[in-house]
GROMACS .gro file of C-alpha atoms in nm:
model
  167
    1UNK     CA    1   0.141  -1.308  -2.033
    2UNK     CA    2   0.283  -1.018  -1.836
    3UNK     CA    3   0.142  -0.993  -1.484
    4UNK     CA    4  -0.030  -0.665  -1.384
    5UNK     CA    5   0.205  -0.566  -1.100
    6UNK     CA    6   0.567  -0.625  -1.198
    7UNK     CA    7   0.569  -0.812  -1.521
    8UNK     CA    8   0.724  -1.147  -1.443
    9UNK     CA    9   0.997  -1.313  -1.640
   10UNK     CA   10   0.873  -1.182  -1.976
   11UNK     CA   11   0.927  -0.825  -1.863
   12UNK     CA   12   1.257  -0.906  -1.694
   13UNK     CA   13   1.385  -1.081  -2.006
   14UNK     CA   14   1.279  -0.790  -2.223
   15UNK     CA   15   1.444  -0.539  -1.992
   16UNK     CA   16   1.763  -0.735  -1.957
   17UNK     CA   17   1.796  -0.812  -2.326
   18UNK     CA   18   1.731  -0.451  -2.422
   19UNK     CA   19   1.970  -0.321  -2.160
   20UNK     CA   20   1.692  -0.110  -2.009
   21UNK     CA   21   1.728  -0.257  -1.660
   22UNK     CA   22   2.090  -0.155  -1.641
   23UNK     CA   23   2.092   0.098  -1.924
   24UNK     CA   24   1.961   0.394  -1.730
   25UNK     CA   25   2.235   0.584  -1.555
   26UNK     CA   26   2.078   0.651  -1.219
   27UNK     CA   27   1.977   0.370  -0.985
   28UNK     CA   28   1.814   0.511  -0.675
   29UNK     CA   29   1.615   0.419  -0.372
   30UNK     CA   30   1.440   0.653  -0.132
   31UNK     CA   31   1.353   0.566   0.226
   32UNK     CA   32   1.156   0.782   0.466
   33UNK     CA   33   1.187   0.708   0.838
   34UNK     CA   34   0.928   0.910   1.028
   35UNK     CA   35   0.780   0.928   1.375
   36UNK     CA   36   0.405   0.867   1.387
   37UNK     CA   37   0.289   1.073   1.684
   38UNK     CA   38  -0.050   0.904   1.691
   39UNK     CA   39   0.086   0.548   1.728
   40UNK     CA   40   0.420   0.621   1.896
   41UNK     CA   41   0.588   0.407   1.631
   42UNK     CA   42   0.846   0.473   1.362
   43UNK     CA   43   0.722   0.419   1.007
   44UNK     CA   44   0.967   0.318   0.734
   45UNK     CA   45   0.871   0.350   0.367
   46UNK     CA   46   1.112   0.242   0.093
   47UNK     CA   47   1.061   0.331  -0.274
   48UNK     CA   48   1.261   0.169  -0.555
   49UNK     CA   49   1.243   0.170  -0.933
   50UNK     CA   50   1.035  -0.129  -1.041
   51UNK     CA   51   1.273  -0.242  -1.314
   52UNK     CA   52   1.562  -0.248  -1.064
   53UNK     CA   53   1.362  -0.467  -0.824
   54UNK     CA   54   1.257  -0.689  -1.115
   55UNK     CA   55   1.623  -0.736  -1.213
   56UNK     CA   56   1.703  -0.821  -0.849
   57UNK     CA   57   1.426  -1.080  -0.825
   58UNK     CA   58   1.527  -1.235  -1.157
   59UNK     CA   59   1.883  -1.272  -1.028
   60UNK     CA   60   1.764  -1.421  -0.697
   61UNK     CA   61   1.517  -1.670  -0.841
   62UNK     CA   62   1.693  -1.752  -1.169
   63UNK     CA   63   1.350  -1.768  -1.322
   64UNK     CA   64   1.007  -1.611  -1.331
   65UNK     CA   65   0.921  -1.368  -1.056
   66UNK     CA   66   0.597  -1.194  -0.972
   67UNK     CA   67   0.551  -0.980  -0.661
   68UNK     CA   68   0.182  -1.069  -0.650
   69UNK     CA   69   0.294  -1.419  -0.544
   70UNK     CA   70   0.362  -1.476  -0.172
   71UNK     CA   71   0.694  -1.657  -0.236
   72UNK     CA   72   0.832  -1.365  -0.437
   73UNK     CA   73   0.724  -1.113  -0.174
   74UNK     CA   74   0.890  -1.339   0.085
   75UNK     CA   75   1.211  -1.338  -0.121
   76UNK     CA   76   1.206  -0.958  -0.135
   77UNK     CA   77   1.136  -0.942   0.238
   78UNK     CA   78   1.429  -1.171   0.323
   79UNK     CA   79   1.656  -0.971   0.093
   80UNK     CA   80   1.548  -0.639   0.251
   81UNK     CA   81   1.594  -0.772   0.605
   82UNK     CA   82   1.957  -0.862   0.526
   83UNK     CA   83   2.041  -0.534   0.356
   84UNK     CA   84   1.845  -0.267   0.547
   85UNK     CA   85   1.853  -0.245   0.922
   86UNK     CA   86   1.886   0.004   1.204
   87UNK     CA   87   2.094  -0.009   1.518
   88UNK     CA   88   2.073   0.140   1.866
   89UNK     CA   89   2.362   0.333   2.021
   90UNK     CA   90   2.489   0.009   2.179
   91UNK     CA   91   2.494  -0.169   1.840
   92UNK     CA   92   2.181  -0.381   1.878
   93UNK     CA   93   1.954  -0.432   1.579
   94UNK     CA   94   1.616  -0.266   1.610
   95UNK     CA   95   1.342  -0.509   1.506
   96UNK     CA   96   1.160  -0.391   1.194
   97UNK     CA   97   0.812  -0.534   1.139
   98UNK     CA   98   0.722  -0.601   0.775
   99UNK     CA   99   0.387  -0.438   0.700
  100UNK     CA  100   0.376  -0.518   0.329
  101UNK     CA  101   0.452  -0.382  -0.014
  102UNK     CA  102   0.287  -0.242  -0.322
  103UNK     CA  103   0.407  -0.232  -0.680
  104UNK     CA  104   0.315  -0.080  -1.011
  105UNK     CA  105   0.493  -0.043  -1.344
  106UNK     CA  106   0.716   0.235  -1.210
  107UNK     CA  107   0.784   0.174  -0.841
  108UNK     CA  108   0.796  -0.083  -0.566
  109UNK     CA  109   0.715   0.043  -0.217
  110UNK     CA  110   0.799  -0.152   0.096
  111UNK     CA  111   0.638  -0.065   0.430
  112UNK     CA  112   0.793  -0.146   0.768
  113UNK     CA  113   0.742  -0.030   1.126
  114UNK     CA  114   0.929  -0.012   1.452
  115UNK     CA  115   0.655  -0.043   1.709
  116UNK     CA  116   0.640   0.185   2.015
  117UNK     CA  117   0.983   0.335   1.949
  118UNK     CA  118   1.106   0.690   1.905
  119UNK     CA  119   1.316   0.802   1.606
  120UNK     CA  120   1.582   0.911   1.855
  121UNK     CA  121   1.650   0.544   1.938
  122UNK     CA  122   1.800   0.496   1.590
  123UNK     CA  123   2.173   0.563   1.614
  124UNK     CA  124   2.300   0.395   1.298
  125UNK     CA  125   2.154   0.275   0.967
  126UNK     CA  126   2.281   0.006   0.730
  127UNK     CA  127   2.149   0.021   0.372
  128UNK     CA  128   2.290  -0.188   0.086
  129UNK     CA  129   1.959  -0.258  -0.089
  130UNK     CA  130   2.028  -0.322  -0.460
  131UNK     CA  131   2.396  -0.223  -0.426
  132UNK     CA  132   2.501  -0.587  -0.474
  133UNK     CA  133   2.313  -0.603  -0.806
  134UNK     CA  134   2.363  -0.244  -0.927
  135UNK     CA  135   2.714  -0.111  -0.851
  136UNK     CA  136   2.610   0.255  -0.886
  137UNK     CA  137   2.297   0.223  -0.668
  138UNK     CA  138   2.240   0.521  -0.437
  139UNK     CA  139   1.994   0.496  -0.152
  140UNK     CA  140   1.878   0.813   0.023
  141UNK     CA  141   1.735   0.780   0.372
  142UNK     CA  142   1.546   1.071   0.528
  143UNK     CA  143   1.509   1.046   0.905
  144UNK     CA  144   1.241   1.280   1.037
  145UNK     CA  145   1.163   1.321   1.405
  146UNK     CA  146   1.226   1.534   1.710
  147UNK     CA  147   1.180   1.846   1.499
  148UNK     CA  148   1.466   1.763   1.263
  149UNK     CA  149   1.523   1.610   0.920
  150UNK     CA  150   1.848   1.424   0.856
  151UNK     CA  151   1.936   1.293   0.511
  152UNK     CA  152   2.189   1.014   0.457
  153UNK     CA  153   2.312   0.878   0.123
  154UNK     CA  154   2.424   0.516   0.102
  155UNK     CA  155   2.634   0.355  -0.168
  156UNK     CA  156   2.837   0.041  -0.196
  157UNK     CA  157   3.130   0.228  -0.039
  158UNK     CA  158   2.917   0.388   0.234
  159UNK     CA  159   2.694   0.107   0.357
  160UNK     CA  160   2.650   0.207   0.721
  161UNK     CA  161   2.628   0.551   0.877
  162UNK     CA  162   2.553   0.721   1.206
  163UNK     CA  163   2.228   0.917   1.230
  164UNK     CA  164   2.318   1.267   1.342
  165UNK     CA  165   2.143   1.381   1.658
  166UNK     CA  166   1.846   1.615   1.614
  167UNK     CA  167   1.936   1.978   1.672
   0.00000   0.00000   0.00000
Protein backbone atom coordinates (compact mmCIF):
# COMPACT_ATOMS: atom_id res chain seq x y z
CA UNK A 1 0.00 0.00 0.00
CA UNK A 2 1.30 3.44 -0.88
CA UNK A 3 1.61 5.74 2.13
CA UNK A 4 -0.30 9.06 2.03
CA UNK A 5 2.71 11.41 2.24
CA UNK A 6 5.51 10.19 -0.02
CA UNK A 7 4.59 6.81 -1.28
CA UNK A 8 7.17 4.46 0.16
CA UNK A 9 9.06 1.84 -1.76
CA UNK A 10 6.15 1.03 -4.07
CA UNK A 11 6.15 4.57 -5.41
CA UNK A 12 9.94 4.74 -5.56
CA UNK A 13 10.11 1.45 -7.46
CA UNK A 14 7.45 2.62 -9.89
CA UNK A 15 9.21 5.93 -10.45
CA UNK A 16 12.61 4.39 -10.86
CA UNK A 17 11.45 1.61 -13.17
CA UNK A 18 9.49 4.04 -15.33
CA UNK A 19 12.35 6.50 -15.45
CA UNK A 20 10.08 9.21 -14.05
CA UNK A 21 12.35 10.01 -11.11
CA UNK A 22 15.24 10.80 -13.38
CA UNK A 23 13.31 11.22 -16.62
CA UNK A 24 12.26 14.82 -16.13
CA UNK A 25 14.87 17.25 -17.33
CA UNK A 26 14.85 19.81 -14.56
CA UNK A 27 15.80 18.91 -11.01
CA UNK A 28 15.42 21.93 -8.76
CA UNK A 29 15.32 23.01 -5.18
CA UNK A 30 14.27 26.39 -3.83
CA UNK A 31 15.37 27.77 -0.49
CA UNK A 32 14.18 31.02 1.08
CA UNK A 33 16.31 32.54 3.84
CA UNK A 34 14.41 35.40 5.45
CA UNK A 35 14.65 37.62 8.49
CA UNK A 36 11.68 37.36 10.85
CA UNK A 37 11.46 40.81 12.42
CA UNK A 38 9.05 39.61 15.11
CA UNK A 39 11.34 36.87 16.47
CA UNK A 40 14.74 38.28 15.51
CA UNK A 41 15.57 34.93 13.92
CA UNK A 42 16.39 33.80 10.40
CA UNK A 43 13.89 31.37 8.89
CA UNK A 44 15.03 28.86 6.27
CA UNK A 45 12.48 27.04 4.10
CA UNK A 46 13.60 24.48 1.52
CA UNK A 47 11.28 23.11 -1.17
CA UNK A 48 12.16 20.08 -3.31
CA UNK A 49 10.31 17.91 -5.80
CA UNK A 50 8.86 14.94 -3.92
CA UNK A 51 9.98 12.34 -6.45
CA UNK A 52 13.58 13.61 -6.22
CA UNK A 53 13.54 13.29 -2.41
CA UNK A 54 11.94 9.85 -2.72
CA UNK A 55 14.75 8.74 -5.05
CA UNK A 56 17.29 10.11 -2.55
CA UNK A 57 15.74 8.26 0.38
CA UNK A 58 15.53 5.04 -1.62
CA UNK A 59 19.25 5.32 -2.41
CA UNK A 60 20.11 6.07 1.24
CA UNK A 61 18.04 3.32 2.82
CA UNK A 62 18.29 0.68 0.08
CA UNK A 63 14.73 -0.18 0.90
CA UNK A 64 11.34 1.19 1.83
CA UNK A 65 11.18 4.80 2.91
CA UNK A 66 8.32 6.85 4.29
CA UNK A 67 8.75 10.41 5.56
CA UNK A 68 5.89 9.91 8.01
CA UNK A 69 8.27 7.62 9.94
CA UNK A 70 10.67 9.27 12.42
CA UNK A 71 13.70 7.28 11.18
CA UNK A 72 13.19 8.44 7.59
CA UNK A 73 12.76 12.06 8.66
CA UNK A 74 15.95 11.64 10.72
CA UNK A 75 17.76 10.32 7.63
CA UNK A 76 16.63 13.34 5.62
CA UNK A 77 17.65 15.65 8.45
CA UNK A 78 21.16 14.14 8.68
CA UNK A 79 21.51 14.35 4.90
CA UNK A 80 20.40 18.01 4.85
CA UNK A 81 22.74 18.95 7.70
CA UNK A 82 25.73 17.60 5.73
CA UNK A 83 24.79 19.26 2.45
CA UNK A 84 23.26 22.62 3.41
CA UNK A 85 24.94 24.96 5.81
CA UNK A 86 25.81 28.61 6.29
CA UNK A 87 29.03 30.22 7.43
CA UNK A 88 30.00 33.45 9.15
CA UNK A 89 32.64 35.79 7.71
CA UNK A 90 35.30 34.01 9.78
CA UNK A 91 34.31 30.60 8.36
CA UNK A 92 32.38 29.23 11.33
CA UNK A 93 29.25 27.19 10.73
CA UNK A 94 26.06 28.87 11.86
CA UNK A 95 23.91 26.41 13.82
CA UNK A 96 20.65 25.65 12.04
CA UNK A 97 17.82 24.32 14.20
CA UNK A 98 15.61 21.71 12.53
CA UNK A 99 11.98 22.76 12.92
CA UNK A 100 10.43 19.97 10.86
CA UNK A 101 9.18 19.07 7.43
CA UNK A 102 6.01 18.50 5.46
CA UNK A 103 5.41 16.47 2.34
CA UNK A 104 2.73 15.83 -0.21
CA UNK A 105 2.66 14.13 -3.60
CA UNK A 106 4.41 17.08 -5.28
CA UNK A 107 6.80 18.68 -2.80
CA UNK A 108 8.83 18.16 0.34
CA UNK A 109 9.37 21.24 2.49
CA UNK A 110 12.01 21.42 5.19
CA UNK A 111 11.89 24.14 7.87
CA UNK A 112 14.95 25.36 9.78
CA UNK A 113 15.80 28.38 11.90
CA UNK A 114 18.81 30.33 13.06
CA UNK A 115 17.71 31.69 16.40
CA UNK A 116 18.33 35.31 17.40
CA UNK A 117 20.55 36.01 14.40
CA UNK A 118 20.44 38.60 11.64
CA UNK A 119 20.59 37.69 7.93
CA UNK A 120 23.68 39.89 7.68
CA UNK A 121 25.62 37.35 9.77
CA UNK A 122 25.48 34.89 6.85
CA UNK A 123 28.58 35.41 4.73
CA UNK A 124 28.70 32.16 2.78
CA UNK A 125 26.30 29.33 1.89
CA UNK A 126 27.05 25.71 0.99
CA UNK A 127 24.28 23.83 -0.84
CA UNK A 128 24.77 20.41 -2.47
CA UNK A 129 21.35 18.97 -1.57
CA UNK A 130 20.46 16.28 -4.14
CA UNK A 131 23.48 17.12 -6.33
CA UNK A 132 25.14 13.83 -5.35
CA UNK A 133 22.09 11.87 -6.55
CA UNK A 134 21.01 14.07 -9.48
CA UNK A 135 23.98 15.44 -11.47
CA UNK A 136 21.95 18.27 -13.04
CA UNK A 137 20.34 19.41 -9.75
CA UNK A 138 20.09 23.20 -9.40
CA UNK A 139 19.33 24.75 -6.04
CA UNK A 140 18.26 28.38 -5.87
CA UNK A 141 18.69 30.20 -2.57
CA UNK A 142 17.00 33.55 -2.01
CA UNK A 143 18.45 35.54 0.88
CA UNK A 144 16.11 38.33 1.98
CA UNK A 145 16.99 40.83 4.69
CA UNK A 146 18.31 44.30 5.36
CA UNK A 147 16.13 45.64 2.56
CA UNK A 148 17.74 43.48 -0.12
CA UNK A 149 17.10 40.22 -1.97
CA UNK A 150 20.09 38.19 -3.16
CA UNK A 151 19.64 35.09 -5.30
CA UNK A 152 22.31 32.40 -5.56
CA UNK A 153 22.24 29.31 -7.78
CA UNK A 154 24.07 26.19 -6.65
CA UNK A 155 25.09 23.22 -8.77
CA UNK A 156 27.54 20.40 -8.41
CA UNK A 157 30.24 22.70 -9.82
CA UNK A 158 29.22 25.68 -7.66
CA UNK A 159 28.63 24.20 -4.22
CA UNK A 160 29.61 27.13 -2.03
CA UNK A 161 29.19 30.85 -2.61
CA UNK A 162 29.56 34.17 -0.84
CA UNK A 163 26.37 36.05 0.02
CA UNK A 164 26.70 39.51 -1.48
CA UNK A 165 26.31 42.34 1.01
CA UNK A 166 22.95 44.13 1.06
CA UNK A 167 22.99 47.39 -0.87
